[in-house]
mmCIF file with all atom_site columns, C-alpha atoms in Angstrom:
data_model
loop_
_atom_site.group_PDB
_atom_site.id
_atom_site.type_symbol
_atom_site.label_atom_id
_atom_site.label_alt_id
_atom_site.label_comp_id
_atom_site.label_asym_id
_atom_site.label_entity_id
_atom_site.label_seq_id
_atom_site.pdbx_PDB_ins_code
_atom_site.Cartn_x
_atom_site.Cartn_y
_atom_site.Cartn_z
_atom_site.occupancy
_atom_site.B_iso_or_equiv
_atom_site.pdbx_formal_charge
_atom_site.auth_seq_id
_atom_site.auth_comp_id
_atom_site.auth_asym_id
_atom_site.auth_atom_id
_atom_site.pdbx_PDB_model_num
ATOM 1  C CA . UNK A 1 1  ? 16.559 6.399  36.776 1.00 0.00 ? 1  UNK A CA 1
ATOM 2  C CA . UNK A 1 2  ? 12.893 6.137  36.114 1.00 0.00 ? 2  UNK A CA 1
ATOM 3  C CA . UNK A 1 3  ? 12.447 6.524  32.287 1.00 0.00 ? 3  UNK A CA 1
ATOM 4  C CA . UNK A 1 4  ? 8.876  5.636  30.831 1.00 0.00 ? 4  UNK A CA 1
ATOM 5  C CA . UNK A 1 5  ? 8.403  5.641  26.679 1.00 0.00 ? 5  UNK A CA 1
ATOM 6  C CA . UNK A 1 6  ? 4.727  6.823  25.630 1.00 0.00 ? 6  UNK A CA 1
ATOM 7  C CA . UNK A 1 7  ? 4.003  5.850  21.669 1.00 0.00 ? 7  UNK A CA 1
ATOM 8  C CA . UNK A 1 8  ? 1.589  4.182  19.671 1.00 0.00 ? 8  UNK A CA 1
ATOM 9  C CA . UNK A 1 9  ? 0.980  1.226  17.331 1.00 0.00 ? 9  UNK A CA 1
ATOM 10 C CA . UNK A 1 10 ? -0.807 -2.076 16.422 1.00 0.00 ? 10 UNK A CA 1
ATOM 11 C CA . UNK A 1 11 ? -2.619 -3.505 13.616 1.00 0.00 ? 11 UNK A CA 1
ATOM 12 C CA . UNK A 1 12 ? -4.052 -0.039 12.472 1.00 0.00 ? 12 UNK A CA 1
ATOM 13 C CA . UNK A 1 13 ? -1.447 2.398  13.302 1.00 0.00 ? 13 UNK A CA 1
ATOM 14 C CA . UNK A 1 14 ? 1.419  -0.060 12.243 1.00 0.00 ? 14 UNK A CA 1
ATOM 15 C CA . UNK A 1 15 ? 4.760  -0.545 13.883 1.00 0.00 ? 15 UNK A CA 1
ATOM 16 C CA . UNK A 1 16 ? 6.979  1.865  13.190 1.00 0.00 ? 16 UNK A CA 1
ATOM 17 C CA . UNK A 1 17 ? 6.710  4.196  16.505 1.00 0.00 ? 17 UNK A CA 1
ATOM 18 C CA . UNK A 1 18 ? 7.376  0.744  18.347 1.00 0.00 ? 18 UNK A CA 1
ATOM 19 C CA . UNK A 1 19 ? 10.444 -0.406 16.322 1.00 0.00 ? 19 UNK A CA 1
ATOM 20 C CA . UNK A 1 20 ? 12.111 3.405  16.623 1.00 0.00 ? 20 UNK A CA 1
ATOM 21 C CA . UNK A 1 21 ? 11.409 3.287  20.210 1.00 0.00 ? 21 UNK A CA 1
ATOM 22 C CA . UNK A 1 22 ? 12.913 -0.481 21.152 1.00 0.00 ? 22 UNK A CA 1
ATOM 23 C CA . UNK A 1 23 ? 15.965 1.403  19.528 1.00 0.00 ? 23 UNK A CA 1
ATOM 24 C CA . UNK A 1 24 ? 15.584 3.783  22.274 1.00 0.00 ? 24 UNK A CA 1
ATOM 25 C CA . UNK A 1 25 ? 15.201 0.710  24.774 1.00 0.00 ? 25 UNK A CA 1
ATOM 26 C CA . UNK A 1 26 ? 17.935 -0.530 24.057 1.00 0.00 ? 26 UNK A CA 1
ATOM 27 C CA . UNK A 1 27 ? 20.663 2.237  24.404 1.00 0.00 ? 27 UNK A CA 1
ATOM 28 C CA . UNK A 1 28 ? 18.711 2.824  27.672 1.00 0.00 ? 28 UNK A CA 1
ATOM 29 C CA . UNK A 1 29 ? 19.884 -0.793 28.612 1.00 0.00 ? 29 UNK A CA 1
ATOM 30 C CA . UNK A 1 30 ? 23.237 -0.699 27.580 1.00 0.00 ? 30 UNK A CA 1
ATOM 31 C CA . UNK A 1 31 ? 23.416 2.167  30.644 1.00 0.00 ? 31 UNK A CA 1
ATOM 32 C CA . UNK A 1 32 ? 21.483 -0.203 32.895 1.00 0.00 ? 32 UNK A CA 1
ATOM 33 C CA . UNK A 1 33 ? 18.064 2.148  32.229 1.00 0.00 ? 33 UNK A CA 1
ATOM 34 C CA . UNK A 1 34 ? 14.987 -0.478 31.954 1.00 0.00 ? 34 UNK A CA 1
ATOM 35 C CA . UNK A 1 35 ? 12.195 2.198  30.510 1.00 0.00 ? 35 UNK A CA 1
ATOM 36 C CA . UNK A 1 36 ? 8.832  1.846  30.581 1.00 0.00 ? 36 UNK A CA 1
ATOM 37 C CA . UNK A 1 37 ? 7.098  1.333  27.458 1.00 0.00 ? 37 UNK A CA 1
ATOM 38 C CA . UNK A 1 38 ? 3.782  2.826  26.656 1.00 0.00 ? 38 UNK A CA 1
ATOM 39 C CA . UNK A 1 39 ? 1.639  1.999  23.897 1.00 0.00 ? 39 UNK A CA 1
ATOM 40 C CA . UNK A 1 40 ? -1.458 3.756  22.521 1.00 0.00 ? 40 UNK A CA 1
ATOM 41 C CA . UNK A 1 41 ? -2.643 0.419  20.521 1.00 0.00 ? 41 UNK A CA 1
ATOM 42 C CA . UNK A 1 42 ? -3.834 -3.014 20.477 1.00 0.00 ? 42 UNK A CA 1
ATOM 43 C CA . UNK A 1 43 ? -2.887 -6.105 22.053 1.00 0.00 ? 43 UNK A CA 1
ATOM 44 C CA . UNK A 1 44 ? -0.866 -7.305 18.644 1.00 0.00 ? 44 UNK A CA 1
ATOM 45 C CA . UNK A 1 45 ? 1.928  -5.360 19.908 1.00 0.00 ? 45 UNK A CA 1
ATOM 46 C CA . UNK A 1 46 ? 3.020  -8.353 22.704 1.00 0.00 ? 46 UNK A CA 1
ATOM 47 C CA . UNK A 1 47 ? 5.056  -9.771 19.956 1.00 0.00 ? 47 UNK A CA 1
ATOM 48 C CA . UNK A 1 48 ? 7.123  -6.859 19.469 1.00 0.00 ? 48 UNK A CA 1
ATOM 49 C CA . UNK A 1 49 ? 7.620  -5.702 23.542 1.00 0.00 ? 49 UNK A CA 1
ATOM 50 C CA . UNK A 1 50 ? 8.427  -9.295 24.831 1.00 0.00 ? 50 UNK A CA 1
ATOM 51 C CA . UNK A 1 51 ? 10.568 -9.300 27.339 1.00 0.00 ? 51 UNK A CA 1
ATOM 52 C CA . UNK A 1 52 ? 10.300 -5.451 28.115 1.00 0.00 ? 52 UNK A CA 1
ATOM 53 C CA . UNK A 1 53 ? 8.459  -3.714 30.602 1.00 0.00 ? 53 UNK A CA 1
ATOM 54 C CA . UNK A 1 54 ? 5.139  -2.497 28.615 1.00 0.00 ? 54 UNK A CA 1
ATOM 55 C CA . UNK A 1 55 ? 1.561  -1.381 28.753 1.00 0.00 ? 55 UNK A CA 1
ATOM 56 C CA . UNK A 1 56 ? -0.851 -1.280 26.510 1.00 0.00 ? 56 UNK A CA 1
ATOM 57 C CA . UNK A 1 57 ? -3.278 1.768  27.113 1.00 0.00 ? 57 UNK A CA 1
ATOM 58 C CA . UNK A 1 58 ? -4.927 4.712  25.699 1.00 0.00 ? 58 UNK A CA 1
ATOM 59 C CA . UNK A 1 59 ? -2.845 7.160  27.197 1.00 0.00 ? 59 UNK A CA 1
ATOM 60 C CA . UNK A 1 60 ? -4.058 10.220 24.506 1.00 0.00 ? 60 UNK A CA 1
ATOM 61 C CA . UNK A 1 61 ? -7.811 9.651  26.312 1.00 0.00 ? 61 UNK A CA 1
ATOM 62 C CA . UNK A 1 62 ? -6.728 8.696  29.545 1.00 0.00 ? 62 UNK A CA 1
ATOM 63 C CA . UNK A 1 63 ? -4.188 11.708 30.179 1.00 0.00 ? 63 UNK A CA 1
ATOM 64 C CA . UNK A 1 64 ? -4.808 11.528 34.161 1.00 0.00 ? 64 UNK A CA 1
ATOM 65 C CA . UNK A 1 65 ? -3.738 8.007  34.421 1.00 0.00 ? 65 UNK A CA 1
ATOM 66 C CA . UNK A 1 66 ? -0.529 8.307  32.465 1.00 0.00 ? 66 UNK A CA 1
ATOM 67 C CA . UNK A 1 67 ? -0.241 12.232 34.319 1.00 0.00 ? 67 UNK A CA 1
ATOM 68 C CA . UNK A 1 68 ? -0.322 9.734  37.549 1.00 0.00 ? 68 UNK A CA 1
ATOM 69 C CA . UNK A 1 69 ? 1.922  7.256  36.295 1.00 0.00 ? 69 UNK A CA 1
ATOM 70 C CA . UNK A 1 70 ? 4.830  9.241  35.099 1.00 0.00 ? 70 UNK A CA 1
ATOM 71 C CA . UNK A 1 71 ? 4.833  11.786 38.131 1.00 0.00 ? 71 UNK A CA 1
ATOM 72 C CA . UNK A 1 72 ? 8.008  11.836 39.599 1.00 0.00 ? 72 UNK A CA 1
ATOM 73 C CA . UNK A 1 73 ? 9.591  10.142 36.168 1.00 0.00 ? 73 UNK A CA 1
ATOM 74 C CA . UNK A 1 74 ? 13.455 11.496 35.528 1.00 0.00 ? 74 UNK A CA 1
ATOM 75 C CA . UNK A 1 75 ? 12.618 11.353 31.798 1.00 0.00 ? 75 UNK A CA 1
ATOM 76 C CA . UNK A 1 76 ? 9.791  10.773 29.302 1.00 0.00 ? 76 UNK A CA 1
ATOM 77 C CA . UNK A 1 77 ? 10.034 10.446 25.557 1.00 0.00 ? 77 UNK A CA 1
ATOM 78 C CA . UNK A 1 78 ? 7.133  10.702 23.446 1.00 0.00 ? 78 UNK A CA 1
ATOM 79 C CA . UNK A 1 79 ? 6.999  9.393  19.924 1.00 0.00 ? 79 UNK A CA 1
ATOM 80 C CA . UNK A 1 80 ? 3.098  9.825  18.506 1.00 0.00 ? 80 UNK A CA 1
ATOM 81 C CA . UNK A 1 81 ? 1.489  11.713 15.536 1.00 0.00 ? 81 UNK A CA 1
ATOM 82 C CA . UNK A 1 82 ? -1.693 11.656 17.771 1.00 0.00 ? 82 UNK A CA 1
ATOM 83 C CA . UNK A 1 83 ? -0.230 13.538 20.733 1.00 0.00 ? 83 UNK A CA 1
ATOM 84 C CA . UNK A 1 84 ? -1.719 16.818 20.821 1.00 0.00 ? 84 UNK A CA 1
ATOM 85 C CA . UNK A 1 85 ? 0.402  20.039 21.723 1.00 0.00 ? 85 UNK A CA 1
ATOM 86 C CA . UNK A 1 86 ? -1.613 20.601 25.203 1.00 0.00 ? 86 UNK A CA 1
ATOM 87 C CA . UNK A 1 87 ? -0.533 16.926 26.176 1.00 0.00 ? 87 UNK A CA 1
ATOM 88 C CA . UNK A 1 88 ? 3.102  17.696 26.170 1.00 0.00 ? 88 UNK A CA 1
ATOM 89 C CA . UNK A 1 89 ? 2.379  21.217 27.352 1.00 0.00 ? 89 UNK A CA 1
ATOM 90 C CA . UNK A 1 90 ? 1.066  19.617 30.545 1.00 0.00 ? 90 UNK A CA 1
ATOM 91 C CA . UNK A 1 91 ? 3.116  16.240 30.838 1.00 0.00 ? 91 UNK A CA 1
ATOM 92 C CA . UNK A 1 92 ? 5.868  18.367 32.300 1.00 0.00 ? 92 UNK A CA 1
#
C-alpha cells in the first residue's frame, strides 16, 4: 500500500502536525504500511523523522510536484492549517 503523509512544521510553525502524524506512522507500521512523510518546513525537523521515510518540501507552493508524487497513492492524509480548500479539492 502506497500511503504518503503531507503536513507541516519546523522552527516557526512548531511541531505539533509532526508529532500527531508519527502517531499516524506508527499504526501504519504496526500493519506493515511504511508512509511517506511530507513536510511543509525547515530542515530542523530531521530530528523528529529519523529513521522514517521523509521530505522536506514546500508542497502548498509546489502543488504539481507533490500532484506528481502522490499519483497513483492508495491513501493520503493531510494534516496543515495552511492547506487551502482547492488543494484538497484537486489532490484527489
Amino acid at each position: 500500500m502506497k500511503v504518503f503523509i503531507l503536513t507541516e512544521g519546523g522552527k516557526r510553525v512548531g511541531f505539533g502536525h509532526i508529532v500527531r502524524c508519527l502517531a499516524l506512522v506508527q499504526a501504519f507500521e504496526e500493519k506493515k504500511i511504511f508512509p511517506e512523510i511530507i513536510v511543509n518546513g525547515d530542515r530542523c525537523v530531521a530530528e523528529f523523522l529519523k529513521h522514517k521515510k521523509y521530505r522536506v518540501i514546500n508542497w502548498i507552493k509546489q502543488k504539481k510536484r507533490i500532484f506528481k508524487l502522490v499519483k497513483g497513492a492508495d491513501l493520503v492524509v493531510i494534516d496543515s492549517y495552511l492547506a487551502k480548500v482547492d488543494f484538497y479539492r484537486e489532490i484527489e
